[in-house]
Coordinates of C-alpha atoms in Angstrom, one line a residue:
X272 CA 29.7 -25.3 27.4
X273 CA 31.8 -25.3 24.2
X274 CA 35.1 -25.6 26.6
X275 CA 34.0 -27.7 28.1
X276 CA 33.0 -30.1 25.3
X277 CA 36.2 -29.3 23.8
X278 CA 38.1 -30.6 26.5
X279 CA 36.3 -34.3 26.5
X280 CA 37.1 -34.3 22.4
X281 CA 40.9 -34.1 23.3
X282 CA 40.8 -36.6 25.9
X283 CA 39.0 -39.0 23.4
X284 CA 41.7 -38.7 21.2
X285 CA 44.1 -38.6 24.2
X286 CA 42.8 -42.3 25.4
X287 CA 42.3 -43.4 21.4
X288 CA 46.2 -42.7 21.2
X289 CA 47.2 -44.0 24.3
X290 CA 45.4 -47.2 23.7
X291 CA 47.1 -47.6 20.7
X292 CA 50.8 -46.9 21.9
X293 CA 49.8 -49.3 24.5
X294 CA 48.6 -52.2 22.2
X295 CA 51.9 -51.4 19.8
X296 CA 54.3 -51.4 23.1
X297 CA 52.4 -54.7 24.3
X298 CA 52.9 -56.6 21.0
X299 CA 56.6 -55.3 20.7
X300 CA 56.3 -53.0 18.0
X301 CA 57.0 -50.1 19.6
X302 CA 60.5 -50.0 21.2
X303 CA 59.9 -46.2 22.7
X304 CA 59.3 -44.7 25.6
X305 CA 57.6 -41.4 26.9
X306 CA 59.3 -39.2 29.0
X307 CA 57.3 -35.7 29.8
X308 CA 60.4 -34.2 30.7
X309 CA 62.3 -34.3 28.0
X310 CA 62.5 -32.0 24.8
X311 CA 62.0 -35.0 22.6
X312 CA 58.9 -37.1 24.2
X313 CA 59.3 -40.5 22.3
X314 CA 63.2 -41.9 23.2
X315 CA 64.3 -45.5 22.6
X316 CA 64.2 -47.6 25.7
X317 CA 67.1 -50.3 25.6
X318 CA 64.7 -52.3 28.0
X319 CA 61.6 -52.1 25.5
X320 CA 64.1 -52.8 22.4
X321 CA 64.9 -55.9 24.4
X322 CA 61.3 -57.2 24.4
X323 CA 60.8 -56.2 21.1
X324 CA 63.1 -58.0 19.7
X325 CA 62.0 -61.2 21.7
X326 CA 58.9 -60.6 20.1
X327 CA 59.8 -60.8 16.7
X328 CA 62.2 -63.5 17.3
X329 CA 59.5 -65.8 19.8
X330 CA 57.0 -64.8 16.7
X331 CA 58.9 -65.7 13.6
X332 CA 60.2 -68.7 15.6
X333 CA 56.8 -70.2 16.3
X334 CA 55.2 -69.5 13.2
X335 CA 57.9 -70.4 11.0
X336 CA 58.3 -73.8 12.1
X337 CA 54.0 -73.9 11.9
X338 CA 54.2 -73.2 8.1
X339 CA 57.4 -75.3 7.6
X340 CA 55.8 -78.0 9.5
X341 CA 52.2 -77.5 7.2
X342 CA 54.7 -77.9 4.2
X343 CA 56.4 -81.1 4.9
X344 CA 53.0 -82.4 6.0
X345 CA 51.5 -81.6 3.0
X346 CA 49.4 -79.2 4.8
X347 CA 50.0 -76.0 3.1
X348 CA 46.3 -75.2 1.4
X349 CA 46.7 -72.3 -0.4
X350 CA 43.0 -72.8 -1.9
X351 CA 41.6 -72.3 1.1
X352 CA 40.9 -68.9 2.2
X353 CA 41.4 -69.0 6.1
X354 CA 44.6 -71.0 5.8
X355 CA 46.0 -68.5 3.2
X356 CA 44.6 -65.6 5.2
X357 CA 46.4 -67.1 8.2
X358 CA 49.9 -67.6 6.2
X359 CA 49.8 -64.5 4.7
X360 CA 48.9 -62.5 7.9
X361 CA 51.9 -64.2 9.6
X362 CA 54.7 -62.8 7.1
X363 CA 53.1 -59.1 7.3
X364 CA 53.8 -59.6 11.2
X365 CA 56.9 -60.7 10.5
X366 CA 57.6 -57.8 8.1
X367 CA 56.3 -55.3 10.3
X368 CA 58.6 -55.8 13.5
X369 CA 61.7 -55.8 10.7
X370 CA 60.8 -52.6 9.4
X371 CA 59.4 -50.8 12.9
X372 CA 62.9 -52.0 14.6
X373 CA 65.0 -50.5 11.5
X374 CA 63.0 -47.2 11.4
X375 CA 62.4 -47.0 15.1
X376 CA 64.1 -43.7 15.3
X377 CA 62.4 -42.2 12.6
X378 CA 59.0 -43.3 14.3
X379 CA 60.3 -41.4 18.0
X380 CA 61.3 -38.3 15.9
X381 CA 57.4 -38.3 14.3
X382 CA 55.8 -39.0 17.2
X383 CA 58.0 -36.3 19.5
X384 CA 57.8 -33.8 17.1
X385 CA 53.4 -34.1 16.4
X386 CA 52.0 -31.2 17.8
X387 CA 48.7 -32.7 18.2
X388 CA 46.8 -31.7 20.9
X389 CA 47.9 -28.1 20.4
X390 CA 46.5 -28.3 17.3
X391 CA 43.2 -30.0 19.1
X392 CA 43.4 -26.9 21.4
X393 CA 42.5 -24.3 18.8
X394 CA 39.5 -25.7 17.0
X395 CA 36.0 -27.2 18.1
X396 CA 35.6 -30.3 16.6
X397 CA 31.8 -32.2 15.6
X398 CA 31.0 -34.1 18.5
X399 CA 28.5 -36.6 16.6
X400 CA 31.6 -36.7 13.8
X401 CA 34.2 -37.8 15.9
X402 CA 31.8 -39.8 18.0
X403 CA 30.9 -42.1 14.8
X404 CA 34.3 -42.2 13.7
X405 CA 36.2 -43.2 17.0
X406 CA 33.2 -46.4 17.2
X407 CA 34.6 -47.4 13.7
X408 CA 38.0 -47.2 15.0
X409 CA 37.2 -49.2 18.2
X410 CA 35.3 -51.7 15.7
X411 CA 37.7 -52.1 13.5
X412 CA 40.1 -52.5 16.2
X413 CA 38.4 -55.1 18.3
X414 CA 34.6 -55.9 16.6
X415 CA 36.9 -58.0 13.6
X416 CA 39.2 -60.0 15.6
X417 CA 35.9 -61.2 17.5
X418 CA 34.3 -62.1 14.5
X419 CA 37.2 -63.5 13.2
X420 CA 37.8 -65.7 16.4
X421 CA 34.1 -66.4 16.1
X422 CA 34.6 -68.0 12.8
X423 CA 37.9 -69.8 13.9
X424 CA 36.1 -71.1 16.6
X425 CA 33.0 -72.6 14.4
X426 CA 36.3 -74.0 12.0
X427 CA 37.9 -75.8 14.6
X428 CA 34.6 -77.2 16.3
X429 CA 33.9 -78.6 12.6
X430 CA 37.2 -80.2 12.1
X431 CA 38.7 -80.8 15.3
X432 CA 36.1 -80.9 18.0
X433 CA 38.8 -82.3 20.8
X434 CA 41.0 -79.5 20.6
X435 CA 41.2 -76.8 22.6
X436 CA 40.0 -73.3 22.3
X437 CA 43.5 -71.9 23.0
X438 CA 44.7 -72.7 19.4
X439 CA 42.3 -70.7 18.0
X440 CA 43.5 -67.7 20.0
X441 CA 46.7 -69.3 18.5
X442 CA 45.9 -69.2 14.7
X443 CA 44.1 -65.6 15.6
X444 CA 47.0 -63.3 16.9
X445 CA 49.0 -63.1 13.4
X446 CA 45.7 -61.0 12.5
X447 CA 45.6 -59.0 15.5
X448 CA 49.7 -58.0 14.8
X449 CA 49.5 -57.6 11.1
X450 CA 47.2 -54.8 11.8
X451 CA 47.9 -53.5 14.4
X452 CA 50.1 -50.9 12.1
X453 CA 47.0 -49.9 9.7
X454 CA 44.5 -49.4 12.6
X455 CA 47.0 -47.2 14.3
X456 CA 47.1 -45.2 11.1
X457 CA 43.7 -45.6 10.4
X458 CA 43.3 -43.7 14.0
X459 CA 45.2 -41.1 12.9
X460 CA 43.4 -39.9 9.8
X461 CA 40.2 -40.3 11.6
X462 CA 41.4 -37.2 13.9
X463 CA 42.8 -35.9 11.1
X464 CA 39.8 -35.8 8.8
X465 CA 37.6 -34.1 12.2
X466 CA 41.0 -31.4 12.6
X467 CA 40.5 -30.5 8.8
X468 CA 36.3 -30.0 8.8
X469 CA 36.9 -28.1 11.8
X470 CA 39.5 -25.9 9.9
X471 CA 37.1 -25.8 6.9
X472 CA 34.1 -24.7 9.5
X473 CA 36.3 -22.1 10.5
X474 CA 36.8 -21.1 7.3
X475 CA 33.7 -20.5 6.1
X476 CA 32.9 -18.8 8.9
X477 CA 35.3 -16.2 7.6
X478 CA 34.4 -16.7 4.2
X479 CA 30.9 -15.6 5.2
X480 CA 32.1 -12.5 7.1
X481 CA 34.4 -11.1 4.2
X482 CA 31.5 -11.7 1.5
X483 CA 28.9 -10.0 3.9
X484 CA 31.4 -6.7 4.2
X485 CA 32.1 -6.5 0.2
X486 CA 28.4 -5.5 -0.1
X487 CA 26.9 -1.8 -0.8
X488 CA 25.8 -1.2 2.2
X489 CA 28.3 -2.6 4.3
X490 CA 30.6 -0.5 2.6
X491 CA 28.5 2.5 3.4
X492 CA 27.8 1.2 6.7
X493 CA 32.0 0.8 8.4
X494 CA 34.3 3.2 8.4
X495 CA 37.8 2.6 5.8
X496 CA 39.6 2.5 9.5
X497 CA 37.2 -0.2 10.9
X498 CA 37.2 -2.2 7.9
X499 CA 41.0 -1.9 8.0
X500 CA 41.1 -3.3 11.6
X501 CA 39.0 -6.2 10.8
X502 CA 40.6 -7.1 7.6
X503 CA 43.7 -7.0 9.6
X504 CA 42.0 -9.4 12.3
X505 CA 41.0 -11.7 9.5
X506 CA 44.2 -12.2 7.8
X507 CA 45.9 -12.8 11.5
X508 CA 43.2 -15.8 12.1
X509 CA 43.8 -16.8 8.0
X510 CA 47.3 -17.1 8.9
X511 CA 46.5 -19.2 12.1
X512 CA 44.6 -21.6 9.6
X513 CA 47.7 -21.8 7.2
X514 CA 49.9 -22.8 9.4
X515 CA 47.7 -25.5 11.0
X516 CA 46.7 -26.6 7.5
X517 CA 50.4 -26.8 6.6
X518 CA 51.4 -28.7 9.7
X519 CA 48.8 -31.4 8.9
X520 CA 50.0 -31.8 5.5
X521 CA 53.3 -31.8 6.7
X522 CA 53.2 -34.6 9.3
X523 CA 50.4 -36.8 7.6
X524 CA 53.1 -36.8 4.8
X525 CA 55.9 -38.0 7.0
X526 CA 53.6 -40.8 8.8
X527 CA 52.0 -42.2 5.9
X528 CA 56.1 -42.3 4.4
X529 CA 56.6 -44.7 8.1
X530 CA 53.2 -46.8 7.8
X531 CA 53.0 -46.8 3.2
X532 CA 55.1 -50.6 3.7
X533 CA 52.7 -52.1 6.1
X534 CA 49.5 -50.5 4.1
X535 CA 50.5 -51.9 0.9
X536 CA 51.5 -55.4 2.3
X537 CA 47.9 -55.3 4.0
X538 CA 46.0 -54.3 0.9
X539 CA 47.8 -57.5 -0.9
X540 CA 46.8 -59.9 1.8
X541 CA 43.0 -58.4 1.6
X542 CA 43.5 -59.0 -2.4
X543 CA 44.2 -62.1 -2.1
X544 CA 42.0 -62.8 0.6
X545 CA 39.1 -61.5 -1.5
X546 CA 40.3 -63.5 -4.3
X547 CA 40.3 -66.9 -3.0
X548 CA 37.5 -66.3 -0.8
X549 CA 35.5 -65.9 -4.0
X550 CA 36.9 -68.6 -5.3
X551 CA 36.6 -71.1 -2.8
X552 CA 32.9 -70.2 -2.6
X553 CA 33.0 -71.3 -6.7
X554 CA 34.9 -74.3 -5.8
X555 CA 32.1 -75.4 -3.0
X556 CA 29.3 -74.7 -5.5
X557 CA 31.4 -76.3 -8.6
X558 CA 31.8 -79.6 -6.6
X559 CA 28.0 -79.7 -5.8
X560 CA 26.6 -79.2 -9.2
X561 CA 29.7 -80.2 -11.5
X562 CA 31.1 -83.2 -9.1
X563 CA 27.6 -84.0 -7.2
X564 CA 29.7 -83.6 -4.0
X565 CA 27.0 -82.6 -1.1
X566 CA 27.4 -78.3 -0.2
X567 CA 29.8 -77.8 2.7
X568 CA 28.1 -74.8 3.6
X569 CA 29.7 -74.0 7.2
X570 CA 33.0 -74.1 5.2
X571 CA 31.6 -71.7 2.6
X572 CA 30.4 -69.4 5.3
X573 CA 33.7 -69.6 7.7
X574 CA 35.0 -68.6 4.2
X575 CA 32.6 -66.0 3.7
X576 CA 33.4 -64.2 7.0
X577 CA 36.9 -64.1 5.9
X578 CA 36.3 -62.4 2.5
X579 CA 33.3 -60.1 4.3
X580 CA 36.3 -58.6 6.7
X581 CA 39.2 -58.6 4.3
X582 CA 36.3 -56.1 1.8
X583 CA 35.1 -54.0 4.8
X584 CA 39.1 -53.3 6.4
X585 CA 39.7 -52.2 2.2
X586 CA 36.3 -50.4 2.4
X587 CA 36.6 -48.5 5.3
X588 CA 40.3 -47.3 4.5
X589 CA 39.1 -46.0 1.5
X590 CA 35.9 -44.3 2.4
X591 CA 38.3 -42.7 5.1
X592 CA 40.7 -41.5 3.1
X593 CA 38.5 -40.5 0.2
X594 CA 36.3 -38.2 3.2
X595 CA 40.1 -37.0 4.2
X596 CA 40.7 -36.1 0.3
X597 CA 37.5 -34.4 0.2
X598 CA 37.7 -31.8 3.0
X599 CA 40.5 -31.0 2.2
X600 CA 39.7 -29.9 -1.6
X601 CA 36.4 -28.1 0.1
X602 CA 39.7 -26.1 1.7
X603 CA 40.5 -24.6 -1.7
X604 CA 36.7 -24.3 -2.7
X605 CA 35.8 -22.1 0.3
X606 CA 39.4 -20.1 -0.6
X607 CA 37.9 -19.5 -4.1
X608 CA 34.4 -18.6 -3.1
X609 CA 36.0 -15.3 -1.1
X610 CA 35.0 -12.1 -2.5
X611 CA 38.1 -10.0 -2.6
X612 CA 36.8 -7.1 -4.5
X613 CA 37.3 -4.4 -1.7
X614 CA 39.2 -6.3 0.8
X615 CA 42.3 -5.2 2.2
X616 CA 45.2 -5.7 0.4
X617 CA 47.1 -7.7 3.6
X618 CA 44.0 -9.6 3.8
X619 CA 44.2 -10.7 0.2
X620 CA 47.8 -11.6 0.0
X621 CA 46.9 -13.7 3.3
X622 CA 44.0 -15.6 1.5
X623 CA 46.1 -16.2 -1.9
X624 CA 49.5 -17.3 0.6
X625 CA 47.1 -19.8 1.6
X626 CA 45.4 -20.7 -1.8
X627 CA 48.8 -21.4 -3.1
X628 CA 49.8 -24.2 -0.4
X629 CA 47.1 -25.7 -0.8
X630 CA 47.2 -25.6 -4.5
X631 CA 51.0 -26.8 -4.5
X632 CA 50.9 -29.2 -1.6
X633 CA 48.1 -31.2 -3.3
X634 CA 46.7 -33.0 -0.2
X635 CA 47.0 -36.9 -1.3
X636 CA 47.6 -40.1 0.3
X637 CA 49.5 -42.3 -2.3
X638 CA 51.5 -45.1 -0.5
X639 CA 55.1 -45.0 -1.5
X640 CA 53.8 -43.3 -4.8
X641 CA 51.8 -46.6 -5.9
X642 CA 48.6 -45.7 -5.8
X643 CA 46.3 -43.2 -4.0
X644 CA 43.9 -44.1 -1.5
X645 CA 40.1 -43.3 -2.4
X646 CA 37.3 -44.3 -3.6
X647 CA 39.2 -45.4 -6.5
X648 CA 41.0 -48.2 -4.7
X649 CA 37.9 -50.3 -4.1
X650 CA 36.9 -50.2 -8.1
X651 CA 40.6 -50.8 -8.5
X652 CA 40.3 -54.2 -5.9
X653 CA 37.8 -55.7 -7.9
X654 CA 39.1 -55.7 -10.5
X655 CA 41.6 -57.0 -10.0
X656 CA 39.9 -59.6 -8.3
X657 CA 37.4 -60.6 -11.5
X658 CA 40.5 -60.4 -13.3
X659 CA 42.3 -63.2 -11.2
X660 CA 39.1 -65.0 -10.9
X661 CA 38.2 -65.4 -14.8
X662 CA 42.1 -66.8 -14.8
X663 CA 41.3 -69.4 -12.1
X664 CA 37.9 -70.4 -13.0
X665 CA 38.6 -70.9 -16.7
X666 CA 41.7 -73.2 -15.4
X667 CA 39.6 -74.9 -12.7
X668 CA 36.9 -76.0 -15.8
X669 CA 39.2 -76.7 -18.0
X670 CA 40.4 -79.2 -16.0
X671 CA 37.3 -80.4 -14.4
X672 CA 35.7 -81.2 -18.2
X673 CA 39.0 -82.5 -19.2
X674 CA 38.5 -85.2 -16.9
X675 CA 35.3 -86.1 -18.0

């Protein structure tokens, strides 16, 4: 039963990462190729490259000449928070297939070289766990770009009720692109947060085991030889764990090193998004009480929706990652918690080998060295959003009363 279970958790992940190499090859952000047969899985296909680069090219070309056209027209609202949103979303695109078509190698190299699914193979992974977390993913993934087209919808019905529906699908794929990068990563730290609680369950299963044979009577109970053999057993499996935990470190170090760009530009645009969807919902309620304009309160709430998914995608990156952060330090707790007293002197240099990576490799996920990703991050966003807002709100009254 356990097999078997195992078995449908790795072809979860197995269809979760084929969708998204699928959606990153479709959108021309992915210029590689899988080839089964070869030593390195992940090769750069000339023909892929190709329509890549006609990608970024048709991408930049159309959306260009949209905000170059919104500027001579006078068009470019930067106050409003769906417009900004939009622009902003567009140059993160624009950014990404630069930077995936100049480290495309380094991204085959990562991806060949991932020994995922043998690492799936040796541990039993929550099914509930990985359940939840693969419905975030796939919400994150599609659930936000319906909203969003939802409230682009609602938007264009408002102002433009003639046009058609296809322009909102228009103004709607610069979000799907821009993120396309973060959700992929946000995948992987989803399977491997469940890799590292099932090391940690493993772990304290063995934690559990040495304590028990440090007592009395166990000690009265086995023979030295037995307890020898065992010992010897449990060091093996300790070692197993080592080298799986080092191999997560080691690649979730180099990944984050290929995605840190696109998560830092995407944490700016929710920043700002938050930050003048805050302050366009003060604008709509300063014109109605200050200006005895009447509410516009579909704008507000279009607006609204647009601040609501920019704080969730900052929320959910950061409860991740903080969960990530966590098992991973209940890795050195269950370490610490071993009685050693009588163990066997290969078993203890195996557990204090594998105290000290984990002591030195100080599990963290800090973009480019910025900042690191926790729970942190979210007290950080706001505030630096009140921050931005007492500047813009003291300016807006200012010049409101000065009028007056």
């Amino acid at each position: 039963m356990t097999s078997a279970i195992d078995v449908t958790h790795r072809r979860m992940v197995k269809i979760l990462t084929i969708t998204l190499i699928v959606f990153m090859t479709v959108f021309g952000l992915l210029a590689n190729r899988y080839d089964s047969r070869s030593r390195q899985r992940f090769k750069l296909s000339k023909a892929y490259l190709a329509y890549a680069m006609l990608w970024a090219i048709a991408f930049t070309g159309i959306y260009g000449h949209q905000i170059y056209q919104d500027y001579v027209q006078g068009q470019l609202n930067l106050r409003d928070a769906v417009s900004l949103y939009g622009y902003m979303n567009i140059t993160v695109a624009v950014i990404n297939y630069v930077t995936q078509m100049i480290m495309n190698d380094a991204v085959a190299m990562t991806m060949s070289r991932v020994p995922l699914f043998e690492t799936l193979k040796m541990f039993h992974l929550d099914n509930a766990s990985l359940l939840l977390s693969i419905g975030m993913a796939m919400f994150k993934s599609v659930g936000f770009p319906l909203i969003l087209e939802t409230a682009f919808i609602l938007q264009q019905r408002r102002l433009e009720p003639d046009a058609s529906l296809i322009w909102t699908v228009y103004r709607l794929l610069p979000l799907i692109i821009s993120n396309l990068l973060n959700n992929c990563y946000f995948g992987a730290m989803i399977v491997v947060k469940e890799i590292v609680k099932a090391l940690n369950v493993r772990l304290e299963s063995q934690r559990q085991q040495v304590n028990l044979m440090q007592r009395e009577d166990q000690l009265k109970l086995n023979t030295p030889f037995y307890r020898m053999q065992k010992f010897y057993a449990l060091a093996d499996e300790l070692d197993k764990l080592a080298g799986r935990y080092m191999v997560i470190y080691v690649h979730c170090d180099k990944y984050l090193s290929l995605m840190s760009l696109s998560i830092i530009l995407s944490l700016i645009c929710h920043l700002l998004g938050i930050t003048v969807g805050f302050y366009s919902q003060y604008y709509a309620l300063a014109d109605t009480f200050i200006a005895d304009k009447p509410y516009d309160g579909l704008g507000a709430l279009i607006n609204f929706v647009f601040l609501l998914i920019s704080f969730t995608e900052i929320n959910m990156l950061a409860q991740l990652c903080n969960n990530l952060l966590v098992a991973t330090r209940r890795t050195a707790i269950i370490l610490q918690e071993m009685n050693l007293k009588h163990a066997d002197c290969r078993y203890r240099q195996a557990v204090h080998s594998f105290t000290l990576l984990v002591t030195v490799s100080k599990f963290q996920i800090k973009p480019m060295g910025l900042y690191e990703l926790d729970m942190q991050l979210i007290v950080n966003v706001f505030s630096a959003v009140f921050s931005f807002l007492l500047i813009l709100v003291q300016a807006d009254l200012s010049h409101r009363f000065r009028m007056y």
